[in-house]
Amino acid sequence: MSDTINYTDWAGEVLDKIRTKLEWVSEKNRHRIPYTTDESGSYDDRSDLTRRWGEADGLDWWTNGFWGGLMWLLYQDTKEEKYAQIARISEEKLSCCFDGFYGLHHDVGFMFLPTAVYDYRLTGREQSRRLGLHAANLLAGRFNPAGGFIRAWNDLPGEDSRGWAIIDCMLNIALLYWASEETKDPRFRQIAMRHADTVMEAFVRPDGSVCHIVEFDPETGERLKSHGGQGFCHGSAWTRGQGWALYGFMTSYRHTGREEYLQTAKRVAHYCMANLTPEGIIPVDFRQPKEPAWEDSCGAAVIAGGLLDLAAHVPEAEQDMYRRAAFRILDALYRTRCDFGPGCDAIVQNCSAAYHADRHHMTMVYADYFFAEALYRLRGGLTDCF
């Protein structure tokens, strides 16, 4: 990597390619809420309203906000009204989930921050504010004061998940910080901080690696054990979880100014940086065996975005270290893991939902979202979503 590279210009060149591709991809998928692509390269549609309530992969699917979020990123950049219109199709469809209720859980943040809240921040649309606050109240209602954590999922078959919390929720609590600032009600912020404090104590290991799932006694709040989750095994380091932690603690730091959150983000960041390969390709788990060499480009994009957020909030002498690491990841994705052609609706390739999943090296719409968001961070001029 050249010492003289202009990050702003480089990011702008990549974003030009993203805009060119999404100009036609957005029209093709205007009425869909995609998650992944099929064998033909076309996006699927998770917005089938006949399966909207409580279906694991229907309208309640946790990633369903990111297509709208990607459209809002483009709207910010281009000021083209068509992207706002497409984003609102997702927002209006997702609003139906409130009627069903049972399929909603901690991921209302992922669903409504990139859609309704982003809409309100950029346009002042009152209807979107109402949807965002409704989602924030649902998330706050999942808080368990005994253990100081937000419950992750609803009842799972064969599992007592009442005391389960997961690292992913570090991004969802951004919804609570927004609601507190919007309403001037400190309760939302206090719940978000209590959850972040619990994660800091119960999830983050001394070396900066993190647990995916931690189980607490739902009555007493006692930490019982951790679960392997989507990583290689119990005690390993699922890379997307590392990204959620890094990004999430930076979100908490931005909203509160608490130094403990910044230092925790640094600890997680340095673990990620210490485990980066020279090629910048991110595995599903930093502690996985060499074979099979499953990758997760989505986790890579999330980590890169978190590193750039961190770079913006540390002294100047430290900034380039984090930017260089983020650039190494983003450049690797751009050169080797992106498809800007007409054969696939998605851009970022080689994503994996979990190490032991049946399918690997697929596309996931939120990889495109976090890749584009990281590039906008690198270029400058982004209104934060999380």
mmCIF file of C-alpha atoms in Angstrom:
data_model
loop_
_atom_site.group_PDB
_atom_site.id
_atom_site.type_symbol
_atom_site.label_atom_id
_atom_site.label_comp_id
_atom_site.label_asym_id
_atom_site.label_seq_id
_atom_site.Cartn_x
_atom_site.Cartn_y
_atom_site.Cartn_z
ATOM 1 C CA MET A 1 0.000 0.000 0.000
ATOM 2 C CA SER A 2 1.408 3.366 -0.955
ATOM 3 C CA ASP A 3 2.234 5.802 1.812
ATOM 4 C CA THR A 4 0.934 8.624 -0.382
ATOM 5 C CA ILE A 5 -2.496 7.252 -1.192
ATOM 6 C CA ASN A 6 -5.293 9.796 -1.032
ATOM 7 C CA TYR A 7 -8.052 8.024 0.877
ATOM 8 C CA THR A 8 -10.674 10.582 -0.100
ATOM 9 C CA ASP A 9 -10.012 10.270 -3.828
ATOM 10 C CA TRP A 10 -9.775 6.485 -3.661
ATOM 11 C CA ALA A 11 -13.077 6.186 -1.790
ATOM 12 C CA GLY A 12 -14.692 8.557 -4.273
ATOM 13 C CA GLU A 13 -13.613 6.386 -7.207
ATOM 14 C CA VAL A 14 -15.060 3.248 -5.629
ATOM 15 C CA LEU A 15 -18.281 5.067 -4.745
ATOM 16 C CA ASP A 16 -18.607 6.103 -8.393
ATOM 17 C CA LYS A 17 -18.735 2.398 -9.300
ATOM 18 C CA ILE A 18 -21.251 1.681 -6.547
ATOM 19 C CA ARG A 19 -23.530 4.489 -7.734
ATOM 20 C CA THR A 20 -23.325 3.274 -11.324
ATOM 21 C CA LYS A 21 -24.318 -0.252 -10.358
ATOM 22 C CA LEU A 22 -27.040 0.687 -7.907
ATOM 23 C CA GLU A 23 -28.658 3.018 -10.410
ATOM 24 C CA TRP A 24 -30.070 -0.029 -12.237
ATOM 25 C CA VAL A 25 -30.092 -2.468 -9.298
ATOM 26 C CA SER A 26 -32.320 -0.084 -7.326
ATOM 27 C CA GLU A 27 -34.890 0.107 -10.133
ATOM 28 C CA LYS A 28 -34.873 -3.637 -10.697
ATOM 29 C CA ASN A 29 -35.544 -4.279 -7.002
ATOM 30 C CA ARG A 30 -37.656 -1.226 -6.238
ATOM 31 C CA HIS A 31 -40.477 -3.195 -4.603
ATOM 32 C CA ARG A 32 -38.355 -5.877 -2.933
ATOM 33 C CA ILE A 33 -36.632 -6.097 0.405
ATOM 34 C CA PRO A 34 -33.638 -8.256 -0.495
ATOM 35 C CA TYR A 35 -31.337 -10.346 1.656
ATOM 36 C CA THR A 36 -29.277 -12.448 -0.760
ATOM 37 C CA THR A 37 -29.029 -13.405 -4.411
ATOM 38 C CA ASP A 38 -30.050 -16.645 -6.120
ATOM 39 C CA GLU A 39 -28.058 -18.703 -8.618
ATOM 40 C CA SER A 40 -28.985 -16.291 -11.403
ATOM 41 C CA GLY A 41 -27.583 -13.357 -9.429
ATOM 42 C CA SER A 42 -30.986 -11.803 -8.750
ATOM 43 C CA TYR A 43 -32.038 -10.590 -5.328
ATOM 44 C CA ASP A 44 -34.668 -12.458 -3.335
ATOM 45 C CA ASP A 45 -37.562 -10.684 -1.607
ATOM 46 C CA ARG A 46 -38.219 -10.896 2.132
ATOM 47 C CA SER A 47 -41.268 -8.633 1.964
ATOM 48 C CA ASP A 48 -43.873 -11.242 1.057
ATOM 49 C CA LEU A 49 -46.741 -10.001 3.228
ATOM 50 C CA THR A 50 -48.323 -13.455 3.378
ATOM 51 C CA ARG A 51 -45.435 -14.504 5.658
ATOM 52 C CA ARG A 52 -44.979 -11.313 7.586
ATOM 53 C CA TRP A 53 -45.532 -12.192 11.234
ATOM 54 C CA GLY A 54 -43.095 -14.347 13.117
ATOM 55 C CA GLU A 55 -41.589 -16.015 10.057
ATOM 56 C CA ALA A 56 -37.833 -16.495 10.409
ATOM 57 C CA ASP A 57 -37.075 -15.358 6.883
ATOM 58 C CA GLY A 58 -40.085 -13.190 6.048
ATOM 59 C CA LEU A 59 -40.873 -9.539 6.655
ATOM 60 C CA ASP A 60 -39.591 -9.784 10.248
ATOM 61 C CA TRP A 61 -36.132 -10.856 9.042
ATOM 62 C CA TRP A 62 -33.524 -8.849 10.923
ATOM 63 C CA THR A 63 -31.620 -7.500 7.898
ATOM 64 C CA ASN A 64 -34.682 -6.006 6.231
ATOM 65 C CA GLY A 65 -33.717 -2.433 7.040
ATOM 66 C CA PHE A 66 -30.444 -2.403 5.132
ATOM 67 C CA TRP A 67 -31.837 -2.162 1.605
ATOM 68 C CA GLY A 68 -33.627 1.018 2.656
ATOM 69 C CA GLY A 69 -30.472 2.183 4.420
ATOM 70 C CA LEU A 70 -28.444 1.704 1.248
ATOM 71 C CA MET A 71 -30.978 3.816 -0.621
ATOM 72 C CA TRP A 72 -30.706 6.572 1.999
ATOM 73 C CA LEU A 73 -26.916 6.571 1.629
ATOM 74 C CA LEU A 74 -27.384 7.151 -2.088
ATOM 75 C CA TYR A 75 -30.010 9.810 -1.463
ATOM 76 C CA GLN A 76 -27.602 11.702 0.787
ATOM 77 C CA ASP A 77 -24.929 11.520 -1.856
ATOM 78 C CA THR A 78 -26.885 12.163 -5.054
ATOM 79 C CA LYS A 79 -29.956 14.065 -3.783
ATOM 80 C CA GLU A 80 -31.966 12.018 -6.290
ATOM 81 C CA GLU A 81 -35.533 11.680 -5.067
ATOM 82 C CA LYS A 82 -35.964 8.189 -6.519
ATOM 83 C CA TYR A 83 -33.721 6.747 -3.801
ATOM 84 C CA ALA A 84 -35.894 8.261 -1.075
ATOM 85 C CA GLN A 85 -38.972 6.823 -2.773
ATOM 86 C CA ILE A 86 -37.478 3.320 -2.953
ATOM 87 C CA ALA A 87 -36.283 3.513 0.655
ATOM 88 C CA ARG A 88 -39.789 4.408 1.814
ATOM 89 C CA ILE A 89 -41.245 1.316 0.177
ATOM 90 C CA SER A 90 -39.187 -0.747 2.642
ATOM 91 C CA GLU A 91 -40.150 1.525 5.511
ATOM 92 C CA GLU A 92 -43.867 1.241 4.820
ATOM 93 C CA LYS A 93 -43.717 -2.520 4.450
ATOM 94 C CA LEU A 94 -41.757 -2.912 7.684
ATOM 95 C CA SER A 95 -44.311 -0.834 9.561
ATOM 96 C CA CYS A 96 -46.690 -3.802 9.144
ATOM 97 C CA CYS A 97 -44.475 -5.781 11.545
ATOM 98 C CA PHE A 98 -45.811 -3.737 14.451
ATOM 99 C CA ASP A 99 -49.257 -5.196 13.824
ATOM 100 C CA GLY A 100 -47.972 -8.746 14.172
ATOM 101 C CA PHE A 101 -45.631 -7.971 17.098
ATOM 102 C CA TYR A 102 -44.526 -11.564 17.799
ATOM 103 C CA GLY A 103 -41.757 -11.560 15.208
ATOM 104 C CA LEU A 104 -40.060 -8.455 16.602
ATOM 105 C CA HIS A 105 -37.137 -8.657 19.029
ATOM 106 C CA HIS A 106 -33.878 -6.827 19.758
ATOM 107 C CA ASP A 107 -33.201 -6.355 16.035
ATOM 108 C CA VAL A 108 -35.825 -3.626 15.703
ATOM 109 C CA GLY A 109 -32.755 -1.383 15.716
ATOM 110 C CA PHE A 110 -31.373 -2.996 12.575
ATOM 111 C CA MET A 111 -34.816 -2.819 10.990
ATOM 112 C CA PHE A 112 -35.858 0.752 11.784
ATOM 113 C CA LEU A 113 -32.654 2.757 12.235
ATOM 114 C CA PRO A 114 -31.642 2.494 8.545
ATOM 115 C CA THR A 115 -35.224 3.086 7.400
ATOM 116 C CA ALA A 116 -37.554 5.200 9.555
ATOM 117 C CA VAL A 117 -34.950 6.951 11.715
ATOM 118 C CA TYR A 118 -32.688 7.656 8.749
ATOM 119 C CA ASP A 119 -35.677 9.057 6.867
ATOM 120 C CA TYR A 120 -36.559 11.362 9.744
ATOM 121 C CA ARG A 121 -32.978 12.553 10.210
ATOM 122 C CA LEU A 122 -32.626 13.421 6.535
ATOM 123 C CA THR A 123 -36.111 14.714 5.717
ATOM 124 C CA GLY A 124 -37.901 15.514 8.988
ATOM 125 C CA ARG A 125 -40.807 13.233 8.041
ATOM 126 C CA GLU A 126 -43.068 13.010 11.095
ATOM 127 C CA GLN A 127 -44.487 9.603 10.218
ATOM 128 C CA SER A 128 -40.960 8.182 10.244
ATOM 129 C CA ARG A 129 -40.239 9.704 13.638
ATOM 130 C CA ARG A 130 -43.298 7.951 15.029
ATOM 131 C CA LEU A 131 -42.195 4.577 13.645
ATOM 132 C CA GLY A 132 -38.717 5.036 15.081
ATOM 133 C CA LEU A 133 -40.011 5.893 18.533
ATOM 134 C CA HIS A 134 -42.400 2.927 18.442
ATOM 135 C CA ALA A 135 -39.434 0.648 17.708
ATOM 136 C CA ALA A 136 -37.385 2.282 20.472
ATOM 137 C CA ASN A 137 -40.108 1.615 23.025
ATOM 138 C CA LEU A 138 -40.230 -2.045 21.982
ATOM 139 C CA LEU A 139 -36.462 -2.334 22.365
ATOM 140 C CA ALA A 140 -36.496 -0.627 25.758
ATOM 141 C CA GLY A 141 -39.216 -3.053 26.856
ATOM 142 C CA ARG A 142 -36.781 -5.949 26.377
ATOM 143 C CA PHE A 143 -34.439 -4.632 29.062
ATOM 144 C CA ASN A 144 -33.901 -6.897 32.061
ATOM 145 C CA PRO A 145 -32.939 -4.722 35.061
ATOM 146 C CA ALA A 146 -31.790 -7.741 37.092
ATOM 147 C CA GLY A 147 -28.841 -8.351 34.771
ATOM 148 C CA GLY A 148 -28.619 -4.991 33.047
ATOM 149 C CA PHE A 149 -29.040 -6.453 29.559
ATOM 150 C CA ILE A 150 -31.436 -6.356 26.632
ATOM 151 C CA ARG A 151 -32.891 -9.762 25.858
ATOM 152 C CA ALA A 152 -31.929 -10.946 22.383
ATOM 153 C CA TRP A 153 -34.503 -13.224 20.799
ATOM 154 C CA ASN A 154 -37.985 -14.319 21.736
ATOM 155 C CA ASP A 155 -38.634 -17.920 22.765
ATOM 156 C CA LEU A 156 -36.488 -20.304 20.740
ATOM 157 C CA PRO A 157 -37.511 -23.936 20.125
ATOM 158 C CA GLY A 158 -35.825 -26.184 22.663
ATOM 159 C CA GLU A 159 -34.019 -23.324 24.425
ATOM 160 C CA ASP A 160 -34.721 -21.152 27.445
ATOM 161 C CA SER A 161 -33.558 -17.889 25.906
ATOM 162 C CA ARG A 162 -35.027 -15.531 28.513
ATOM 163 C CA GLY A 163 -31.544 -14.653 29.765
ATOM 164 C CA TRP A 164 -29.724 -14.525 26.428
ATOM 165 C CA ALA A 165 -27.982 -11.375 25.239
ATOM 166 C CA ILE A 166 -25.882 -11.088 22.076
ATOM 167 C CA ILE A 167 -23.081 -8.847 20.862
ATOM 168 C CA ASP A 168 -25.125 -7.723 17.830
ATOM 169 C CA CYS A 169 -27.328 -5.610 20.094
ATOM 170 C CA MET A 170 -24.468 -3.137 20.569
ATOM 171 C CA LEU A 171 -25.598 -1.620 17.277
ATOM 172 C CA ASN A 172 -29.300 -1.857 18.056
ATOM 173 C CA ILE A 173 -28.921 0.337 21.144
ATOM 174 C CA ALA A 174 -28.173 3.258 18.829
ATOM 175 C CA LEU A 175 -31.958 3.371 18.471
ATOM 176 C CA LEU A 176 -32.231 4.099 22.198
ATOM 177 C CA TYR A 177 -29.632 6.859 22.115
ATOM 178 C CA TRP A 178 -31.515 8.490 19.248
ATOM 179 C CA ALA A 179 -34.868 8.193 21.053
ATOM 180 C CA SER A 180 -33.413 9.750 24.191
ATOM 181 C CA GLU A 181 -31.966 12.683 22.278
ATOM 182 C CA GLU A 182 -35.142 13.089 20.269
ATOM 183 C CA THR A 183 -37.561 13.024 23.226
ATOM 184 C CA LYS A 184 -35.216 14.383 25.929
ATOM 185 C CA ASP A 185 -36.224 11.335 27.985
ATOM 186 C CA PRO A 186 -33.130 9.914 29.747
ATOM 187 C CA ARG A 187 -34.627 6.462 30.256
ATOM 188 C CA PHE A 188 -33.709 5.296 26.757
ATOM 189 C CA ARG A 189 -30.115 6.454 27.174
ATOM 190 C CA GLN A 190 -29.842 4.874 30.609
ATOM 191 C CA ILE A 191 -30.983 1.494 29.272
ATOM 192 C CA ALA A 192 -28.506 1.720 26.392
ATOM 193 C CA MET A 193 -25.653 2.520 28.767
ATOM 194 C CA ARG A 194 -26.602 -0.222 31.221
ATOM 195 C CA HIS A 195 -26.555 -2.718 28.367
ATOM 196 C CA ALA A 196 -23.211 -1.410 27.079
ATOM 197 C CA ASP A 197 -21.741 -1.639 30.588
ATOM 198 C CA THR A 198 -22.907 -5.246 30.891
ATOM 199 C CA VAL A 199 -21.409 -6.137 27.519
ATOM 200 C CA MET A 200 -18.154 -4.442 28.470
ATOM 201 C CA GLU A 201 -17.936 -6.590 31.599
ATOM 202 C CA ALA A 202 -19.451 -9.883 30.471
ATOM 203 C CA PHE A 203 -18.618 -10.156 26.741
ATOM 204 C CA VAL A 204 -15.249 -8.511 26.101
ATOM 205 C CA ARG A 205 -12.276 -10.671 27.032
ATOM 206 C CA PRO A 206 -8.949 -9.236 28.255
ATOM 207 C CA ASP A 207 -7.333 -9.748 24.828
ATOM 208 C CA GLY A 208 -10.070 -7.773 23.037
ATOM 209 C CA SER A 209 -11.890 -10.764 21.567
ATOM 210 C CA VAL A 210 -15.603 -11.001 22.332
ATOM 211 C CA CYS A 211 -18.259 -13.598 23.044
ATOM 212 C CA HIS A 212 -21.209 -13.827 20.702
ATOM 213 C CA ILE A 213 -23.899 -14.984 23.157
ATOM 214 C CA VAL A 214 -23.883 -14.667 26.949
ATOM 215 C CA GLU A 215 -26.562 -16.287 29.079
ATOM 216 C CA PHE A 216 -27.670 -14.687 32.358
ATOM 217 C CA ASP A 217 -30.067 -15.927 34.987
ATOM 218 C CA PRO A 218 -33.178 -13.936 34.026
ATOM 219 C CA GLU A 219 -34.299 -13.692 37.663
ATOM 220 C CA THR A 220 -31.040 -12.768 39.402
ATOM 221 C CA GLY A 221 -28.892 -11.400 36.553
ATOM 222 C CA GLU A 222 -26.015 -13.772 37.367
ATOM 223 C CA ARG A 223 -23.773 -14.514 34.373
ATOM 224 C CA LEU A 224 -24.165 -18.234 33.735
ATOM 225 C CA LYS A 225 -22.169 -19.033 30.598
ATOM 226 C CA SER A 226 -21.401 -18.058 27.038
ATOM 227 C CA HIS A 227 -22.424 -19.813 23.814
ATOM 228 C CA GLY A 228 -20.437 -20.232 20.612
ATOM 229 C CA GLY A 229 -23.128 -18.756 18.399
ATOM 230 C CA GLN A 230 -22.180 -18.048 14.802
ATOM 231 C CA GLY A 231 -18.434 -18.447 15.269
ATOM 232 C CA PHE A 232 -16.279 -21.554 15.050
ATOM 233 C CA CYS A 233 -16.787 -22.716 18.641
ATOM 234 C CA HIS A 234 -17.274 -21.642 22.218
ATOM 235 C CA GLY A 235 -14.445 -19.304 23.185
ATOM 236 C CA SER A 236 -13.556 -18.348 19.620
ATOM 237 C CA ALA A 237 -13.734 -14.927 17.973
ATOM 238 C CA TRP A 238 -16.516 -14.546 15.406
ATOM 239 C CA THR A 239 -15.308 -11.709 13.215
ATOM 240 C CA ARG A 240 -18.640 -10.030 12.550
ATOM 241 C CA GLY A 241 -19.180 -10.058 16.307
ATOM 242 C CA GLN A 242 -15.841 -8.281 16.671
ATOM 243 C CA GLY A 243 -17.157 -5.692 14.241
ATOM 244 C CA TRP A 244 -20.436 -5.281 16.124
ATOM 245 C CA ALA A 245 -18.485 -4.719 19.344
ATOM 246 C CA LEU A 246 -16.028 -2.233 17.851
ATOM 247 C CA TYR A 247 -18.696 -0.288 16.009
ATOM 248 C CA GLY A 248 -21.135 -0.490 18.926
ATOM 249 C CA PHE A 249 -18.764 0.811 21.581
ATOM 250 C CA MET A 250 -17.836 3.679 19.283
ATOM 251 C CA THR A 251 -21.547 4.432 18.910
ATOM 252 C CA SER A 252 -21.897 4.476 22.700
ATOM 253 C CA TYR A 253 -18.844 6.706 22.990
ATOM 254 C CA ARG A 254 -20.170 9.172 20.425
ATOM 255 C CA HIS A 255 -23.484 9.456 22.260
ATOM 256 C CA THR A 256 -22.143 9.603 25.818
ATOM 257 C CA GLY A 257 -18.499 10.692 25.766
ATOM 258 C CA ARG A 258 -17.641 7.969 28.292
ATOM 259 C CA GLU A 259 -13.940 7.173 28.065
ATOM 260 C CA GLU A 260 -14.508 3.515 29.065
ATOM 261 C CA TYR A 261 -16.379 2.921 25.829
ATOM 262 C CA LEU A 262 -13.601 4.420 23.730
ATOM 263 C CA GLN A 263 -10.957 2.330 25.481
ATOM 264 C CA THR A 264 -13.028 -0.824 25.006
ATOM 265 C CA ALA A 265 -13.428 -0.044 21.311
ATOM 266 C CA LYS A 266 -9.651 0.344 21.088
ATOM 267 C CA ARG A 267 -9.085 -3.009 22.764
ATOM 268 C CA VAL A 268 -11.411 -4.747 20.303
ATOM 269 C CA ALA A 269 -9.855 -2.854 17.383
ATOM 270 C CA HIS A 270 -6.332 -3.896 18.311
ATOM 271 C CA TYR A 271 -7.387 -7.525 18.531
ATOM 272 C CA CYS A 272 -8.814 -7.264 15.013
ATOM 273 C CA MET A 273 -5.752 -5.486 13.684
ATOM 274 C CA ALA A 274 -3.388 -8.025 15.248
ATOM 275 C CA ASN A 275 -5.229 -10.797 13.421
ATOM 276 C CA LEU A 276 -5.433 -9.154 10.002
ATOM 277 C CA THR A 277 -3.718 -11.066 7.228
ATOM 278 C CA PRO A 278 -1.428 -9.164 4.826
ATOM 279 C CA GLU A 279 -4.104 -9.698 2.150
ATOM 280 C CA GLY A 280 -6.784 -8.042 4.299
ATOM 281 C CA ILE A 281 -9.285 -10.895 3.812
ATOM 282 C CA ILE A 282 -11.380 -11.573 6.924
ATOM 283 C CA PRO A 283 -12.323 -15.143 7.952
ATOM 284 C CA VAL A 284 -15.631 -16.018 9.585
ATOM 285 C CA ASP A 285 -13.793 -16.489 12.872
ATOM 286 C CA PHE A 286 -10.326 -15.255 13.790
ATOM 287 C CA ARG A 287 -9.727 -18.569 15.595
ATOM 288 C CA GLN A 288 -11.067 -20.921 12.954
ATOM 289 C CA PRO A 289 -8.851 -23.697 11.487
ATOM 290 C CA LYS A 290 -7.006 -23.032 8.231
ATOM 291 C CA GLU A 291 -9.354 -25.331 6.354
ATOM 292 C CA PRO A 292 -12.046 -24.847 5.311
ATOM 293 C CA ALA A 293 -11.018 -21.232 4.784
ATOM 294 C CA TRP A 294 -14.472 -19.693 5.032
ATOM 295 C CA GLU A 295 -14.563 -15.903 4.675
ATOM 296 C CA ASP A 296 -17.011 -13.218 5.758
ATOM 297 C CA SER A 297 -16.739 -10.096 3.660
ATOM 298 C CA CYS A 298 -19.645 -8.633 5.598
ATOM 299 C CA GLY A 299 -17.727 -8.894 8.859
ATOM 300 C CA ALA A 300 -14.806 -7.259 7.073
ATOM 301 C CA ALA A 301 -16.916 -4.263 6.045
ATOM 302 C CA VAL A 302 -18.316 -3.828 9.567
ATOM 303 C CA ILE A 303 -14.827 -3.931 11.118
ATOM 304 C CA ALA A 304 -13.554 -1.398 8.581
ATOM 305 C CA GLY A 305 -16.387 0.994 9.374
ATOM 306 C CA GLY A 306 -15.739 0.670 13.098
ATOM 307 C CA LEU A 307 -12.024 1.378 12.604
ATOM 308 C CA LEU A 308 -12.834 4.539 10.643
ATOM 309 C CA ASP A 309 -15.237 5.703 13.343
ATOM 310 C CA LEU A 310 -12.501 5.105 15.906
ATOM 311 C CA ALA A 311 -9.971 7.031 13.787
ATOM 312 C CA ALA A 312 -12.260 10.062 13.842
ATOM 313 C CA HIS A 313 -12.291 10.176 17.660
ATOM 314 C CA VAL A 314 -8.668 9.691 18.690
ATOM 315 C CA PRO A 315 -5.698 12.093 18.740
ATOM 316 C CA GLU A 316 -4.178 12.887 15.368
ATOM 317 C CA ALA A 317 -1.075 10.813 16.089
ATOM 318 C CA GLU A 318 -3.228 7.658 16.315
ATOM 319 C CA GLN A 319 -5.608 8.279 13.443
ATOM 320 C CA ASP A 320 -3.540 6.953 10.553
ATOM 321 C CA MET A 321 -2.967 3.589 12.251
ATOM 322 C CA TYR A 322 -6.704 2.869 12.242
ATOM 323 C CA ARG A 323 -7.311 4.359 8.799
ATOM 324 C CA ARG A 324 -4.548 2.222 7.300
ATOM 325 C CA ALA A 325 -6.053 -0.926 8.773
ATOM 326 C CA ALA A 326 -9.515 0.022 7.499
ATOM 327 C CA PHE A 327 -8.120 0.814 4.074
ATOM 328 C CA ARG A 328 -6.350 -2.538 3.889
ATOM 329 C CA ILE A 329 -9.681 -4.282 4.444
ATOM 330 C CA LEU A 330 -11.700 -2.073 2.096
ATOM 331 C CA ASP A 331 -9.083 -2.244 -0.650
ATOM 332 C CA ALA A 332 -9.029 -6.042 -0.421
ATOM 333 C CA LEU A 333 -12.814 -6.128 -0.732
ATOM 334 C CA TYR A 334 -12.753 -3.732 -3.662
ATOM 335 C CA ARG A 335 -10.001 -5.518 -5.596
ATOM 336 C CA THR A 336 -10.965 -9.119 -4.953
ATOM 337 C CA ARG A 337 -14.470 -9.462 -3.504
ATOM 338 C CA CYS A 338 -16.679 -6.983 -5.364
ATOM 339 C CA ASP A 339 -18.820 -7.481 -8.450
ATOM 340 C CA PHE A 340 -19.643 -4.248 -10.255
ATOM 341 C CA GLY A 341 -20.979 -5.980 -13.356
ATOM 342 C CA PRO A 342 -24.498 -6.818 -14.560
ATOM 343 C CA GLY A 343 -24.423 -10.521 -13.628
ATOM 344 C CA CYS A 344 -25.246 -10.093 -9.927
ATOM 345 C CA ASP A 345 -27.497 -7.623 -8.120
ATOM 346 C CA ALA A 346 -25.200 -7.564 -5.075
ATOM 347 C CA ILE A 347 -21.765 -5.985 -4.964
ATOM 348 C CA VAL A 348 -19.889 -7.591 -2.047
ATOM 349 C CA GLN A 349 -19.218 -11.318 -2.475
ATOM 350 C CA ASN A 350 -17.974 -14.137 -0.198
ATOM 351 C CA CYS A 351 -20.119 -13.450 2.855
ATOM 352 C CA SER A 352 -20.969 -16.091 5.458
ATOM 353 C CA ALA A 353 -23.727 -15.867 8.038
ATOM 354 C CA ALA A 354 -22.074 -18.371 10.384
ATOM 355 C CA TYR A 355 -19.095 -20.718 10.394
ATOM 356 C CA HIS A 356 -21.222 -23.863 10.628
ATOM 357 C CA ALA A 357 -23.949 -22.687 8.249
ATOM 358 C CA ASP A 358 -24.964 -24.847 5.302
ATOM 359 C CA ARG A 359 -24.077 -22.095 2.841
ATOM 360 C CA HIS A 360 -20.943 -19.972 2.579
ATOM 361 C CA HIS A 361 -19.486 -17.314 0.298
ATOM 362 C CA MET A 362 -22.866 -15.868 -0.556
ATOM 363 C CA THR A 363 -24.081 -12.293 -0.897
ATOM 364 C CA MET A 364 -25.846 -10.401 1.900
ATOM 365 C CA VAL A 365 -27.406 -6.990 1.376
ATOM 366 C CA TYR A 366 -26.046 -5.595 4.612
ATOM 367 C CA ALA A 367 -22.501 -6.259 3.407
ATOM 368 C CA ASP A 368 -23.193 -3.791 0.599
ATOM 369 C CA TYR A 369 -24.623 -1.349 3.129
ATOM 370 C CA PHE A 370 -21.635 -1.456 5.486
ATOM 371 C CA PHE A 371 -19.142 -1.428 2.608
ATOM 372 C CA ALA A 372 -20.741 1.701 1.142
ATOM 373 C CA GLU A 373 -21.079 3.322 4.563
ATOM 374 C CA ALA A 374 -17.392 2.731 5.313
ATOM 375 C CA LEU A 375 -16.451 4.309 1.991
ATOM 376 C CA TYR A 376 -18.577 7.360 2.772
ATOM 377 C CA ARG A 377 -16.820 7.593 6.145
ATOM 378 C CA LEU A 378 -13.462 7.461 4.405
ATOM 379 C CA ARG A 379 -14.511 10.068 1.856
ATOM 380 C CA GLY A 380 -16.315 12.265 4.385
ATOM 381 C CA GLY A 381 -19.778 13.790 4.415
ATOM 382 C CA LEU A 382 -21.878 11.099 6.088
ATOM 383 C CA THR A 383 -24.831 11.507 8.425
ATOM 384 C CA ASP A 384 -24.476 8.640 10.910
ATOM 385 C CA CYS A 385 -27.161 5.964 10.913
ATOM 386 C CA PHE A 386 -26.026 3.993 13.982
#
